[in-house]
Structures are given as C-alpha cells and as structure tokens.
Tab-separated table of C-alpha atoms and ligand atoms in Angstrom:
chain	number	residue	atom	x	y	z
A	1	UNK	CA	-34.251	57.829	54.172
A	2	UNK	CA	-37.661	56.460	55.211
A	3	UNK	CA	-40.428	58.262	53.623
A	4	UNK	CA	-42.969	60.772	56.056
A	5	UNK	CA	-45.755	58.266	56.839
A	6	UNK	CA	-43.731	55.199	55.841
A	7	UNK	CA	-43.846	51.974	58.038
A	8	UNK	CA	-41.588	48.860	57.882
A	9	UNK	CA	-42.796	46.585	59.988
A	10	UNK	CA	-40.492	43.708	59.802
A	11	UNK	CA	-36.790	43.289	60.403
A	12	UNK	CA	-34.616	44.071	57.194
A	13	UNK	CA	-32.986	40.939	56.924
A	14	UNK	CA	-36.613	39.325	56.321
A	15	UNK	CA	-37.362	41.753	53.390
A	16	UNK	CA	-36.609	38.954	50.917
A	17	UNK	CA	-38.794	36.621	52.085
A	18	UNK	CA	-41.716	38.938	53.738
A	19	UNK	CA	-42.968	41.889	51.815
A	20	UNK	CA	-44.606	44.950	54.388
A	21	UNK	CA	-48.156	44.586	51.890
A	22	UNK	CA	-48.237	40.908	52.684
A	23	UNK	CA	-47.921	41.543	56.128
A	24	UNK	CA	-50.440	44.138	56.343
A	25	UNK	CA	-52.637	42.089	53.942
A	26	UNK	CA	-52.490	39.327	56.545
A	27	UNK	CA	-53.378	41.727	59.564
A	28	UNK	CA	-56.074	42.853	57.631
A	29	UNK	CA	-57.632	39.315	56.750
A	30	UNK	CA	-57.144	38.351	60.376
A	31	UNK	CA	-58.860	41.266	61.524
A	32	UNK	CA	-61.970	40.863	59.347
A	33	UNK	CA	-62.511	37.237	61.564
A	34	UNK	CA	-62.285	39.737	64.478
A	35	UNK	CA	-63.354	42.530	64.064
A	36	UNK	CA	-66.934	44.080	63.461
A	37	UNK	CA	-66.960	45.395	59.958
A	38	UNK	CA	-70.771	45.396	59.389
A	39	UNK	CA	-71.167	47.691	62.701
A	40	UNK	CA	-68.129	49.300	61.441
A	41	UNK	CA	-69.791	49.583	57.993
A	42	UNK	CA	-73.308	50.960	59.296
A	43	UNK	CA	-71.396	53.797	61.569
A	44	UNK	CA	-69.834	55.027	57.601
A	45	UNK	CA	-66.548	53.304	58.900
A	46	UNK	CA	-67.240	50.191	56.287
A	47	UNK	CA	-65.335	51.769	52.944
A	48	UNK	CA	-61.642	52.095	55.469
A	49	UNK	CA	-59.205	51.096	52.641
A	50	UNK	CA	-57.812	47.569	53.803
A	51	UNK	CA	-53.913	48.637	53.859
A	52	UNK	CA	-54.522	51.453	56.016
A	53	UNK	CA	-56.828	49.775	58.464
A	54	UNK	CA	-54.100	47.227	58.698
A	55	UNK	CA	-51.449	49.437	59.463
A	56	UNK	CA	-53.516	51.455	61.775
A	57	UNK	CA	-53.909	47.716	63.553
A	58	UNK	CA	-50.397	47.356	63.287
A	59	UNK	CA	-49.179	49.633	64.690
A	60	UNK	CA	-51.226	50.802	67.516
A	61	UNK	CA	-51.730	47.107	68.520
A	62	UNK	CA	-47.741	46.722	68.389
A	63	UNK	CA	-46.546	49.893	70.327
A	64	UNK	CA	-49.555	49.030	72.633
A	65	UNK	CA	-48.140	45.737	73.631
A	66	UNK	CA	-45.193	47.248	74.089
A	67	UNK	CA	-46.115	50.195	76.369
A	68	UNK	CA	-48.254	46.998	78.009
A	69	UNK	CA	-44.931	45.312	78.913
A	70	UNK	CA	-43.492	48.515	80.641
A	71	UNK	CA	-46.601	48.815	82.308
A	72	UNK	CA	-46.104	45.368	84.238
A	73	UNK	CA	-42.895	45.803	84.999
A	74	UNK	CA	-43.329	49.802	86.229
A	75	UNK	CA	-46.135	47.930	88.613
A	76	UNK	CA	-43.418	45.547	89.762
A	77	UNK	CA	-41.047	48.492	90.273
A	78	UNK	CA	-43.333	50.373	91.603
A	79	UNK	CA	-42.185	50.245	94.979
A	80	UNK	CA	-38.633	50.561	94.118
A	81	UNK	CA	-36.556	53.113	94.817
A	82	UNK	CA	-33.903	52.777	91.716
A	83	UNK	CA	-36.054	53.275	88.481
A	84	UNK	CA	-33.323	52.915	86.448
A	85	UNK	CA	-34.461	49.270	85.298
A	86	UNK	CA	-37.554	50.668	83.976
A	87	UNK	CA	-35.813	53.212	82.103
A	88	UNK	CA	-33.308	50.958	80.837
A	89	UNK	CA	-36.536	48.687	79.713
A	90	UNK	CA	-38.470	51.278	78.382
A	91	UNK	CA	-35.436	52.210	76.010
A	92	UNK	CA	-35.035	48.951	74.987
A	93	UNK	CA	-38.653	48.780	74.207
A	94	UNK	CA	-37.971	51.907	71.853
A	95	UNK	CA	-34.835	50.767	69.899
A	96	UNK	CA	-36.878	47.610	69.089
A	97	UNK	CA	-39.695	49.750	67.862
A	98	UNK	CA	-37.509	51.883	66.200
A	99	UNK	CA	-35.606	48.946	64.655
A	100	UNK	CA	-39.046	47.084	63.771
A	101	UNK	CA	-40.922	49.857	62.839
A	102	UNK	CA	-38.781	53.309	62.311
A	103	UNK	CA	-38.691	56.666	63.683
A	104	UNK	CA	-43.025	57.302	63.787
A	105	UNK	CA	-43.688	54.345	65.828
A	106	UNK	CA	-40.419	54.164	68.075
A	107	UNK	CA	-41.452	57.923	68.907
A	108	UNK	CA	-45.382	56.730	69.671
A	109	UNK	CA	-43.708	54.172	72.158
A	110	UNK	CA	-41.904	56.622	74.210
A	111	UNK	CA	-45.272	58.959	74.198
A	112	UNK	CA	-47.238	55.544	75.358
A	113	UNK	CA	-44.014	54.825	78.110
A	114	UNK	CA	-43.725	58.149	79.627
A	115	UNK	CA	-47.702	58.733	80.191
A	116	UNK	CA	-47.652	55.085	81.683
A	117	UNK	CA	-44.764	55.366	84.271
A	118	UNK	CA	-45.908	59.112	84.867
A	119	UNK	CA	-49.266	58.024	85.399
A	120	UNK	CA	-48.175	55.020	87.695
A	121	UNK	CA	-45.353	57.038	90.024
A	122	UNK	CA	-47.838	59.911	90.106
A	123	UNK	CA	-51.010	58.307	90.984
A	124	UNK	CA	-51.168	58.608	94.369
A	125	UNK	CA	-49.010	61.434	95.119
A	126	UNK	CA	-50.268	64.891	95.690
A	127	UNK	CA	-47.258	67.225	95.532
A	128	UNK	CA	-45.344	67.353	92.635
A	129	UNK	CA	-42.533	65.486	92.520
A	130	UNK	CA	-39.243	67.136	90.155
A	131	UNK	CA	-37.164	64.414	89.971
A	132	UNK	CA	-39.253	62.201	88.286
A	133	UNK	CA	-39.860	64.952	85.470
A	134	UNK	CA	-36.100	65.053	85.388
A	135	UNK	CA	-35.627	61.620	85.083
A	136	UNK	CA	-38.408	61.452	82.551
A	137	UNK	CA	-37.175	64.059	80.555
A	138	UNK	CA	-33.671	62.701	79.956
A	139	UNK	CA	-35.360	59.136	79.010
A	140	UNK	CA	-37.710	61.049	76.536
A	141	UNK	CA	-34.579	63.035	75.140
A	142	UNK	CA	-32.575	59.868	74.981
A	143	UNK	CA	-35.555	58.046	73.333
A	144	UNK	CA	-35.821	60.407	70.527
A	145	UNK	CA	-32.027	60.310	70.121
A	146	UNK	CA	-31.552	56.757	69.982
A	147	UNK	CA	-35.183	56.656	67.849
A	148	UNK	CA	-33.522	59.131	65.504
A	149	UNK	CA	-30.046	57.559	64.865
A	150	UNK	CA	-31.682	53.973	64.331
A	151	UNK	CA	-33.661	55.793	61.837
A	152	UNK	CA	-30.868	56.981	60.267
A	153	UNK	CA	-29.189	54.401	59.877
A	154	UNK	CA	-31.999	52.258	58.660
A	155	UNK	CA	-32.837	54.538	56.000
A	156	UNK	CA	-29.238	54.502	54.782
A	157	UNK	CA	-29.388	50.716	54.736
A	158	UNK	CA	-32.341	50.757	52.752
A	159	UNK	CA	-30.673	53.523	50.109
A	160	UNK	CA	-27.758	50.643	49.798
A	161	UNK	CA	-30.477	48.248	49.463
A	162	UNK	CA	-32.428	49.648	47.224
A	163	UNK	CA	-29.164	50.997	45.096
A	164	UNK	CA	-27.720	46.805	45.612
A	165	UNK	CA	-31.388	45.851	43.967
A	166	UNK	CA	-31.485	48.683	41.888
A	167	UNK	CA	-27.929	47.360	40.459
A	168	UNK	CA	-29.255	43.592	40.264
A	169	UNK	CA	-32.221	44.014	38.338
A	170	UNK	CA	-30.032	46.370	35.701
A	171	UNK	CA	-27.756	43.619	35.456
A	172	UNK	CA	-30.597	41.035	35.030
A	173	UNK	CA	-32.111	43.499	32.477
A	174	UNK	CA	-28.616	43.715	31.039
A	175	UNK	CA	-28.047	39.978	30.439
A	176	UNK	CA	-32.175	39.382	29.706
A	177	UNK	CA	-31.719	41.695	26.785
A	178	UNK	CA	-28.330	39.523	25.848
A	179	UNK	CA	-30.812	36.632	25.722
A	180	UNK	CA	-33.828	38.266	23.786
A	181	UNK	CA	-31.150	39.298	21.194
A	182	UNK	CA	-29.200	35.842	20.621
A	183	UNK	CA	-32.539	34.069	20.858
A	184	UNK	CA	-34.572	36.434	18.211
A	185	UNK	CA	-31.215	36.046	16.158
A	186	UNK	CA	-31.376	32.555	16.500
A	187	UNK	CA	-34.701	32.208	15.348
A	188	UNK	CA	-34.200	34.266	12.526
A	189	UNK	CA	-31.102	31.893	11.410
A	190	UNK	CA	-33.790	29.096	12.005
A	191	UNK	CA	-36.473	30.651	9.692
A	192	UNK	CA	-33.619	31.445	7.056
A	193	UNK	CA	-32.732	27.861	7.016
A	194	UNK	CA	-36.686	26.365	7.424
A	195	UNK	CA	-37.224	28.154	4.331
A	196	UNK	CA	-33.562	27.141	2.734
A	197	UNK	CA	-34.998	23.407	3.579
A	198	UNK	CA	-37.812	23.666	2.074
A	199	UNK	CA	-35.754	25.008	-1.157
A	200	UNK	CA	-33.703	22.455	-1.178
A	201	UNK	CA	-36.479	19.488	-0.772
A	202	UNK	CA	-38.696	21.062	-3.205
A	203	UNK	CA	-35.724	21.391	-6.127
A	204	UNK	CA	-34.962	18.058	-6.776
A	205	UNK	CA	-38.743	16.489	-6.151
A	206	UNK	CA	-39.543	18.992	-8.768
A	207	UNK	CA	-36.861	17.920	-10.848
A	208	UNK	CA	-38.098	14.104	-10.628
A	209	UNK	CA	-41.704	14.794	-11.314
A	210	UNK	CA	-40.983	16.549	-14.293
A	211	UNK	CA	-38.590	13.943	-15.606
A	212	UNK	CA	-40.667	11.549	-14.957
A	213	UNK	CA	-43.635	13.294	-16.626
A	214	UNK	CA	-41.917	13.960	-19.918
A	215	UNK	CA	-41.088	10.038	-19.503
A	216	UNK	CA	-44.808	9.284	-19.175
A	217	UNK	CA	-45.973	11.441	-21.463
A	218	UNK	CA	-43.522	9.788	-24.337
A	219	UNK	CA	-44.565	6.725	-23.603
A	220	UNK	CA	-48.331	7.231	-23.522
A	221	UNK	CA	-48.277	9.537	-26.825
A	222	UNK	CA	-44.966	8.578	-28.813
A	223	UNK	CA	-44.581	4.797	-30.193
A	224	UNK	CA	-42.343	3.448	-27.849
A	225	UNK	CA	-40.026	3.086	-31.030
A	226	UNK	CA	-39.117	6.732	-30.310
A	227	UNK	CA	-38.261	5.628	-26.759
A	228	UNK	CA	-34.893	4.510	-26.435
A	229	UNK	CA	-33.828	2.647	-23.255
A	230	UNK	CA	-30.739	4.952	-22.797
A	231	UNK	CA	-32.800	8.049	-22.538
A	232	UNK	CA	-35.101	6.106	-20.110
A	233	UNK	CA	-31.581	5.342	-18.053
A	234	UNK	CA	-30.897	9.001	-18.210
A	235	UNK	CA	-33.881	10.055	-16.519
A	236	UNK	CA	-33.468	7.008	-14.084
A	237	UNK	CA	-29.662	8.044	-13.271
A	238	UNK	CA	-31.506	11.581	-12.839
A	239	UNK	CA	-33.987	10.226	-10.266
A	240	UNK	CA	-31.449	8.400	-8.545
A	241	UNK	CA	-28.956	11.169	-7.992
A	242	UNK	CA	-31.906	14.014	-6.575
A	243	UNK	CA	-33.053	10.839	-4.206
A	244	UNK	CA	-29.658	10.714	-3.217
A	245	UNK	CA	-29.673	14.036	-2.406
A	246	UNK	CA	-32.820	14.394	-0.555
A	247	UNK	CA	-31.601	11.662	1.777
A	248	UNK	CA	-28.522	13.343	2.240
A	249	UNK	CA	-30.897	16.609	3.504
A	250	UNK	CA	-33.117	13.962	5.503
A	251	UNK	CA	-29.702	12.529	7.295
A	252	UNK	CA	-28.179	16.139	8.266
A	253	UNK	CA	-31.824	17.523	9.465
A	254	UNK	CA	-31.941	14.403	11.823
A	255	UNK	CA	-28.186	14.616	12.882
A	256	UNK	CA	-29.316	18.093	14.133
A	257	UNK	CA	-31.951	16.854	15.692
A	258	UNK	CA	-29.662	14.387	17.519
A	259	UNK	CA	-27.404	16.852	18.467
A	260	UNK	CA	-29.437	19.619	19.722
A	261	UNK	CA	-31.604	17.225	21.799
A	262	UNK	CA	-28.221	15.296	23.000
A	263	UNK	CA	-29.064	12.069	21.532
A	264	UNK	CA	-26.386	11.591	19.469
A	265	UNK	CA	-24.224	8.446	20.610
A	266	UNK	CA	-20.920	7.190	19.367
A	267	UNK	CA	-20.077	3.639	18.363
A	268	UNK	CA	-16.381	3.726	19.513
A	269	UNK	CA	-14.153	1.125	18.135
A	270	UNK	CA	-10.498	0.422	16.819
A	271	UNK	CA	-10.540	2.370	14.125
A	272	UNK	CA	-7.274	3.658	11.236
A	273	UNK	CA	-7.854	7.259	10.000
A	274	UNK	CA	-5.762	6.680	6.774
A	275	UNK	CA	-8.019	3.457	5.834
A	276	UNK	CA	-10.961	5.226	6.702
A	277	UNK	CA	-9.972	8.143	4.380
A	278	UNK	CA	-9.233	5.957	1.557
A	279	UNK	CA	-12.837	4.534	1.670
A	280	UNK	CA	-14.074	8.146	1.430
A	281	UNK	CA	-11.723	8.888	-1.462
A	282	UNK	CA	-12.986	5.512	-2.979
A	283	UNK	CA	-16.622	7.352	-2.843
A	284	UNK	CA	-15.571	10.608	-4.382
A	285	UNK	CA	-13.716	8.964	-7.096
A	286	UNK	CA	-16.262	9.524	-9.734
A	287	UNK	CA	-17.048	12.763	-8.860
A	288	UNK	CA	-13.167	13.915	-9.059
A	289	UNK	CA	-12.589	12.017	-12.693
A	290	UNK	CA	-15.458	13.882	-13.742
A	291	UNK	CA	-14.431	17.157	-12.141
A	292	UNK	CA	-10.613	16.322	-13.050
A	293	UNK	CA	-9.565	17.200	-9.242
A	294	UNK	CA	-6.176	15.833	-8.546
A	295	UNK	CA	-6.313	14.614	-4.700
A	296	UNK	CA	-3.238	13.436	-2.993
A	297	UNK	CA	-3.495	11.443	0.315
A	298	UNK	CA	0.005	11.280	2.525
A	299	UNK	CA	0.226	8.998	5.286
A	300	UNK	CA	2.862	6.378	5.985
A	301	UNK	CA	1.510	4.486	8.433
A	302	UNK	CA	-1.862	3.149	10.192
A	303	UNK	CA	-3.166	5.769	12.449
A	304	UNK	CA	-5.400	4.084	14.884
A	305	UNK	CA	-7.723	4.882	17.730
A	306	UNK	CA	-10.838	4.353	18.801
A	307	UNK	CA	-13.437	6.195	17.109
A	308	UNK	CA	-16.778	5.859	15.694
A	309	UNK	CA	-16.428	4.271	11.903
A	310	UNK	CA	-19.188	5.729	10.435
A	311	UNK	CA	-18.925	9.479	12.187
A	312	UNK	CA	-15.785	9.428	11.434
A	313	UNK	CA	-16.706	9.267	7.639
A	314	UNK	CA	-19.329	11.587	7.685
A	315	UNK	CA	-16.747	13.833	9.300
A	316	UNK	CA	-14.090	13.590	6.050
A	317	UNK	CA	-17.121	13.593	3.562
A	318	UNK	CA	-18.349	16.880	4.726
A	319	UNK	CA	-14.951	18.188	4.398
A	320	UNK	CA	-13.660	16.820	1.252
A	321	UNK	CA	-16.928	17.795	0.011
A	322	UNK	CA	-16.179	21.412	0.651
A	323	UNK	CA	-13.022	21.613	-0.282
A	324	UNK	CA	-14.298	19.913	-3.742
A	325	UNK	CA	-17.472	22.141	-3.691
A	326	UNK	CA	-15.347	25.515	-2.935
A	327	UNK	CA	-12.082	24.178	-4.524
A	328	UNK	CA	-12.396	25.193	-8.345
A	329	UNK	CA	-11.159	22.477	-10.039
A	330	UNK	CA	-7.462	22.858	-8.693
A	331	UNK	CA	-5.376	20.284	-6.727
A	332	UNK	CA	-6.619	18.808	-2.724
A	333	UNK	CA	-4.099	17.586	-0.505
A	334	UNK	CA	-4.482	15.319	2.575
A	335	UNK	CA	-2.498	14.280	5.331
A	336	UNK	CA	-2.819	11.671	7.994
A	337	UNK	CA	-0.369	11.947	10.783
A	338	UNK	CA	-0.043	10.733	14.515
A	339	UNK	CA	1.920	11.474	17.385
A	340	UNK	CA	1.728	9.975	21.052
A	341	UNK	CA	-1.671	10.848	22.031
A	342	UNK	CA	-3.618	12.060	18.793
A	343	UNK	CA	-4.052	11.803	14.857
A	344	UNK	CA	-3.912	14.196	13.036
A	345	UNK	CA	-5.993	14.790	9.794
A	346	UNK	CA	-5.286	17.767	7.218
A	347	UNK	CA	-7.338	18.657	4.575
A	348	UNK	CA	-6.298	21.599	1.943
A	349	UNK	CA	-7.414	23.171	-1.025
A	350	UNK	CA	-6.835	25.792	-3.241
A	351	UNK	CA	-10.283	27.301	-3.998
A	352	UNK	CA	-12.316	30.410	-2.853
A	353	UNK	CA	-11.052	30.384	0.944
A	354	UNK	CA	-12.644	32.191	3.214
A	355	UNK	CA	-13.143	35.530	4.647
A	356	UNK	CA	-11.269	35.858	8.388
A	357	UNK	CA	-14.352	37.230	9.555
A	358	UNK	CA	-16.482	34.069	8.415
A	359	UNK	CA	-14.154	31.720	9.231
A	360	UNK	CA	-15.132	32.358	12.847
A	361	UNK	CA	-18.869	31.420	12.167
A	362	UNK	CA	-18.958	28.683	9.311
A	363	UNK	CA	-19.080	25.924	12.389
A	364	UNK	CA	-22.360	27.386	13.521
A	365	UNK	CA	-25.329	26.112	12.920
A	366	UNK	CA	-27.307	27.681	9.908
A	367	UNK	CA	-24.165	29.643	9.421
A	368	UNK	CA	-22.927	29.853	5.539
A	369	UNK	CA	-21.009	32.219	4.355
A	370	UNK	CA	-22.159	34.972	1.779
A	371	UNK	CA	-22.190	34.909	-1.524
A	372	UNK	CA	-21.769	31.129	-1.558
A	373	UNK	CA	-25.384	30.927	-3.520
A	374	UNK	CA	-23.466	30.388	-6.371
A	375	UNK	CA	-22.158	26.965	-5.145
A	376	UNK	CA	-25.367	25.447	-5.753
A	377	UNK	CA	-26.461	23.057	-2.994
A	378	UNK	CA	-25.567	23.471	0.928
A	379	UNK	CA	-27.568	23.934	4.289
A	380	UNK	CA	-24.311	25.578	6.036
A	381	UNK	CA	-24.887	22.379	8.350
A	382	UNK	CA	-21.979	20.340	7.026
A	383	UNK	CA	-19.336	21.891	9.344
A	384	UNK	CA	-21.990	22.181	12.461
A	385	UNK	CA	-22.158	18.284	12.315
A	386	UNK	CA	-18.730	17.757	11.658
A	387	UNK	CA	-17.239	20.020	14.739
A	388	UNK	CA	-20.002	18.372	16.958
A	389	UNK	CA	-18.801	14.764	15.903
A	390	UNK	CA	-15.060	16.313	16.608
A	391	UNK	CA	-16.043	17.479	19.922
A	392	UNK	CA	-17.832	14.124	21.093
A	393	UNK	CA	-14.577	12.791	20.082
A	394	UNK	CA	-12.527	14.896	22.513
A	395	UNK	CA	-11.022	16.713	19.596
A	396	UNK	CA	-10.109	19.867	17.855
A	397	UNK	CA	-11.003	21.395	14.479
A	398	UNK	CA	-9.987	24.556	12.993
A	399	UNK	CA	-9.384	26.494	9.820
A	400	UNK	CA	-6.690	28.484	8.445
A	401	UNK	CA	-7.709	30.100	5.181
A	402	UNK	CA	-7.061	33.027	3.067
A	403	UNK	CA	-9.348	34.209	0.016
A	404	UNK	CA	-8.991	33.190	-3.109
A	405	UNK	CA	-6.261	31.554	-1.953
A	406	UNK	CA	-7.733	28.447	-0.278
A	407	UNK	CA	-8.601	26.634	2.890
A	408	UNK	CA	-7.097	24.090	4.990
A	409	UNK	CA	-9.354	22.612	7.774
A	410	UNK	CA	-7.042	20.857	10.818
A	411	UNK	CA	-8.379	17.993	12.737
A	412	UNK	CA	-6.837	16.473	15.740
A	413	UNK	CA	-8.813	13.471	17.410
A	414	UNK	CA	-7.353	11.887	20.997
A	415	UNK	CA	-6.984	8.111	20.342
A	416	UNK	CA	-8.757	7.329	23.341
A	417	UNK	CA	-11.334	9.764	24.536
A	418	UNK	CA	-11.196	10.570	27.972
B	1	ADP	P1	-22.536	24.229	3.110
B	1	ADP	O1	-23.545	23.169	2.965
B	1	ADP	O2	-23.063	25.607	2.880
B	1	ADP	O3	-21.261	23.959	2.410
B	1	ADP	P2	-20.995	23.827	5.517
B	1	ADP	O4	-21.403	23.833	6.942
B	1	ADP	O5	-20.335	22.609	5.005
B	1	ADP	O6	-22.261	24.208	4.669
B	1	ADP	O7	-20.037	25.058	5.294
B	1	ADP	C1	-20.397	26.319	5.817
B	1	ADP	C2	-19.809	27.417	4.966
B	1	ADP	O8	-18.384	27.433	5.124
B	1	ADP	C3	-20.029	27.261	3.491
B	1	ADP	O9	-21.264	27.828	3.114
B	1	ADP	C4	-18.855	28.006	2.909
B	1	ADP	O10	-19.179	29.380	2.866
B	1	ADP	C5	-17.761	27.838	3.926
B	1	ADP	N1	-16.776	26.786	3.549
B	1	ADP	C6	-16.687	25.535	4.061
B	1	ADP	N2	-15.652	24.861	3.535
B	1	ADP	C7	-15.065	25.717	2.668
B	1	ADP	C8	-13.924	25.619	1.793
B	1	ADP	N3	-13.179	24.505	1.711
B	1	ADP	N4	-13.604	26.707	1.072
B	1	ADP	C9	-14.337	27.839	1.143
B	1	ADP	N5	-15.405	27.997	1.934
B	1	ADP	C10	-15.780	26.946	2.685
C-alpha cells in the first residue's frame, strides 16, 4: 500500500527510468528561476526544505490544472441542460490523478471539481437547487470510490514491484557474492603461485652463483694444478641444466600469459602424432636411461592431421614428463591410434595416481595436487597449458587414475579443426 503522505507522481511503467526525487528535484530547480525565494526568505519562508516545496508545487500546480480544465469545459456546459459530460470529465480527471498521483491528490481533485461546478451552476441562482447536490453527491461518492480502488490496486502493484526488485537485487547479491568468492580464491591461487615462482627462479640462480663462486674462488686461491677441467665441466653441465630450467619457467609463465590474454595462435599444418611422439621420446631418452624407465610406444601406422608441430610437443612433454615425474621408476606405455575423424593419444603410468577428488582440478591453473612437494620441481601449470593447447585444437583430454596405482591421461585431437 502507498504510505500516509506518500506521492508518486509519475506513471509506474516510467519508474525505471524516472525516479519521484528527480522529479521533484527538477520542479524545485525550475521553481527557484521562478519563484521569489529572497522575498520568500525575508517573510521566514527561505529555510522550506527543497523536496517538500517541490511537492507542495507539484501537486497543487497539477490538481490545479486539472480542476482548470473542468472549469472551461463546466463554462462551455454551462448552459446545458445534460451535465452528464462534465461529470463524466470530471471523473476522468480523477482516475488520472489517482493513477498519476494516488489516493491524496485524486481526492484534492474532486474537492477542487465539485467547489468549481458548484460554484459555476450556483452562481447566479438564488433558490437552492436539490438536484444538483444530488448529482454532485453521487460524482463525489463515485470519485472517492474509483480514487480508492485505483489506489488499491496501485499499491498492490507496487508490493509486487517492490517484492520483483526485492527478489532481483537478492539474486544479484546472490551471484555478486559467487563472484567475490571465486575471484578472492583466485587471487589467493595467484599469490600461492607468485610466491611458488619466485621459489622456483630463485633455486637454481642460487644454485649457479654458488657453483660458480666455489669455481672462482679455486681458481683465484688454488694453483690451477688443483683445478681439473672435468670438475670445471661439472659445474658447467650444472649451469647448463638450472638455465635450462629457468627457461622452461620463463616459457610456461609466458604461455599463460598468451592464454589468459587470448593471444595464443596455432601454426596448423600436416602433422603425424606417432612421429611427433618419437621426437619427444628421442628428448627424454637420457633422462629414462638414467632413471631406467622402460617406455613402450604402440602405433602401427602414421596418424596425421593438421596440428600445430611445436604445441603439439609441448603437449606430450608435459605429459610424459608427469607420468616420468609421478611414475616411480616403473614401466610408461603409449599409444597412438586413429579412427575416421580423430587421433587418439594414450599415455599411462604406473606411479602415485591421483586422488578422484584432484583429478577434477589438476587442469586448472595454479592447481597441484597436495603433497606433491616431494616431487621436487612443478608450477601445477603443465596440464593448464596442455588442456588449453587441446582445446584450441578442438579436442578432448581427460584422466582416469587410481592411487598408487597410476594414471593414464586420454587425448583425442579432430584431424581438422572445425
Ligand atoms: P606440476 O608442474 O605440478 O607437475 P602439472 O600441471 O603438470 O603441474 O600437474 C598438476 C598436478 O597434477 C601435479 O602437481 C600432480 O599432482 C598431478 N599429476 C599430473 N600428472 C600426474 C601423474 N602422471 N601422476 C600423478 N599425478 C599427476
């Protein structure tokens, strides 16, 4: 229901796009052009707070211009016998009031009406005539009727409304909250891995410089008898390897940065899976004679589409490195398959596996999962990159895994992205 005292001034449709304290605001600025305040102000009228003196405009000046209107046309009918037209008028005049403004104002219109077209019919008469106070009567009665339902049912509209709004902003509260919680948890995953990066950048520059201050420091003090050319290789190799491995950090942080900011572009060309896989084997082939890992590649024949070479690499590195990382020593197994529209590419091992609970999040970015510290070196970005290079693809990549049992990651690429 409308509140005692409470005006709405504008059509309820235009709520949205017209608030009642703009309006007033307006009425009030216009009226300062117009109106005297200063002579207002020296009579002890000057301190009338703005939104009142606007209504007060508002809606006197309205209902005013409507009582004007039936006042021109009661002088038209003035001479008529059938008043019915002005009656019919001066209703209408209400229900917009009462529409426009509610129940107060509609009621002040009928007040202004009936003095007008009693004043008017009466002004010359001398006896008193009863069926005009009939006549007036019923249209008061039927003003305040028709005032009084409108009122109603505008006040029942605006419960809806306000219940409609009330149920929008707890849904946008709802889903801001969603927000505010993925984003703080987001940037908590980001500050976990800022300070992992900065870990991992530090260990192996600290690594070099003190290699390579023992190396100085022999040669300046020692006789560079006592400095044999193999140890120098050894600290060399040393260097070499944590170099390697910072540009391996460099390479994922800006593949990240390609991805997030949608930069990253594929170079797509006629491309075999199985000879591709090989190559990566051929790069790991140190690593597994040293590590004695036994890894077994099956694939008859050429699978070919067209992919991006060097992605497509990255993509078998990160996961061959895993499964050699997480593996423990035992056996890997790949296989290279295609049917009509895809190849296939499975990759298994026989290490650690993976909780079912963390297999859902180990493609996320940031995302490792715990008590992996022990396996020294990894941003959990590896699989982020490598799903993102699967989806540009148009493909699929999942993993089935149970702990301590192993892993095996399945990835199906479309020859020809569509
Ligand atoms: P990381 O650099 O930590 O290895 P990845 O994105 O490559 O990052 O992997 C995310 C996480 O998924 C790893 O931290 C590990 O917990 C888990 N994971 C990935 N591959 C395997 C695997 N073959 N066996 C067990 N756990 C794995």
């Amino acid at each position: 229901m409308v509140e005692k005292g409470q005006l709405i001034l504008y059509p309820t449709f235009m709520e949205d796009f017209y608030s009642k304290e703009k309006l007033f605001e307006r009425v009030y600025n216009y009226s300062k052009r117009y109106l005297p305040y200063k002579l207002l102000s020296r009579l002890g009228l000057g301190n009338v707070f703005p939104q009142k003196a606007s209504e007060f405009l508002v809606i006197f000046g309205l209902n005013s211009s409507f009582a004007g209107l039936v006042y021109l046309l009661a002088l038209l009918l003035e001479k008529s016998i059938d008043k019915s037209p002005l009656y019919i008028t001066g209703l209408i005049m209400v229900v917009i009031s009462a529409v426009l403004t509610g129940l107060h104002s509609a009621l002040l219109t009928s007040t202004l009406i009936f003095f007008e077209v009693y004043l008017l019919t009466n002004f010359s008469k001398t006896e008193l005539d009863l069926s005009l106070y009939i006549q007036l009567t019923f249209f008061i009665s039927g003003a305040i009727i028709v005032s009084y339902l409108i009122d109603l049912t505008r006040g029942n509209g605006e419960v809806k409304r306000l219940k409609d709004r009330e149920k929008r902003y707890a849904d946008s509260f709802i889903k801001l909250h969603d927000q505010y919680s993925l984003a703080t948890q987001a940037i908590k995953s980001r500050d976990e891995f800022l300070s992992l990066v900065s870990h991992e950048l530090k260990t192996p520059l600290t690594v070099m410089l003190l290699n390579l201050h023992g190396t100085l420091n022999s040669i300046k003090s020692a006789s560079l008898a006592n400095f044999s050319v193999p140890q120098l290789m050894k600290v060399l190799r040393n260097c070499e390897q944590q170099i390697k491995w910072l540009t391996e950090i460099i390479n994922d942080l800006l593949d990240i940065s390609l991805i997030t900011t949608g930069r990253m572009s594929l170079k797509l060309e006629n491309s075999d899976l199985v000879a591709l896989t090989r190559e990566v084997e051929q790069s790991f082939s140190e690593l597994l004679k040293k590590e004695k890992i036994k890894l077994k590649i099956n694939a008859s024949s050429p699978v070919s589409g067209r992919w991006d070479k060097v992605r497509i690499k990255q993509m078998i590195t990160n996961i061959l490195s895993n499964a050699i990382k997480y593996g423990e020593g035992k056996p890997i197994n790949i296989q290279i398959s295609g049917n009509g529209s895809h190849g296939k590419l499975i990759i298994q091992d026989q290490g650690v596996g993976i909780d079912p609970r963390e297999q859902k999040i180990i493609f996320d970015l940031f995302k490792r999962a715990p008590d992996q510290e022990k396996y020294q070196k990894g941003l959990g970005v590896g699989l982020f990159i490598t799903s993102q290079i699967v989806k540009m693809h148009g493909g699929r990549i999942n993993v089935a895994s149970i702990p301590k049992k192993g892993s095996t990651f399945t990835i199906e690429l479309p020859f020809n992205k569509h």
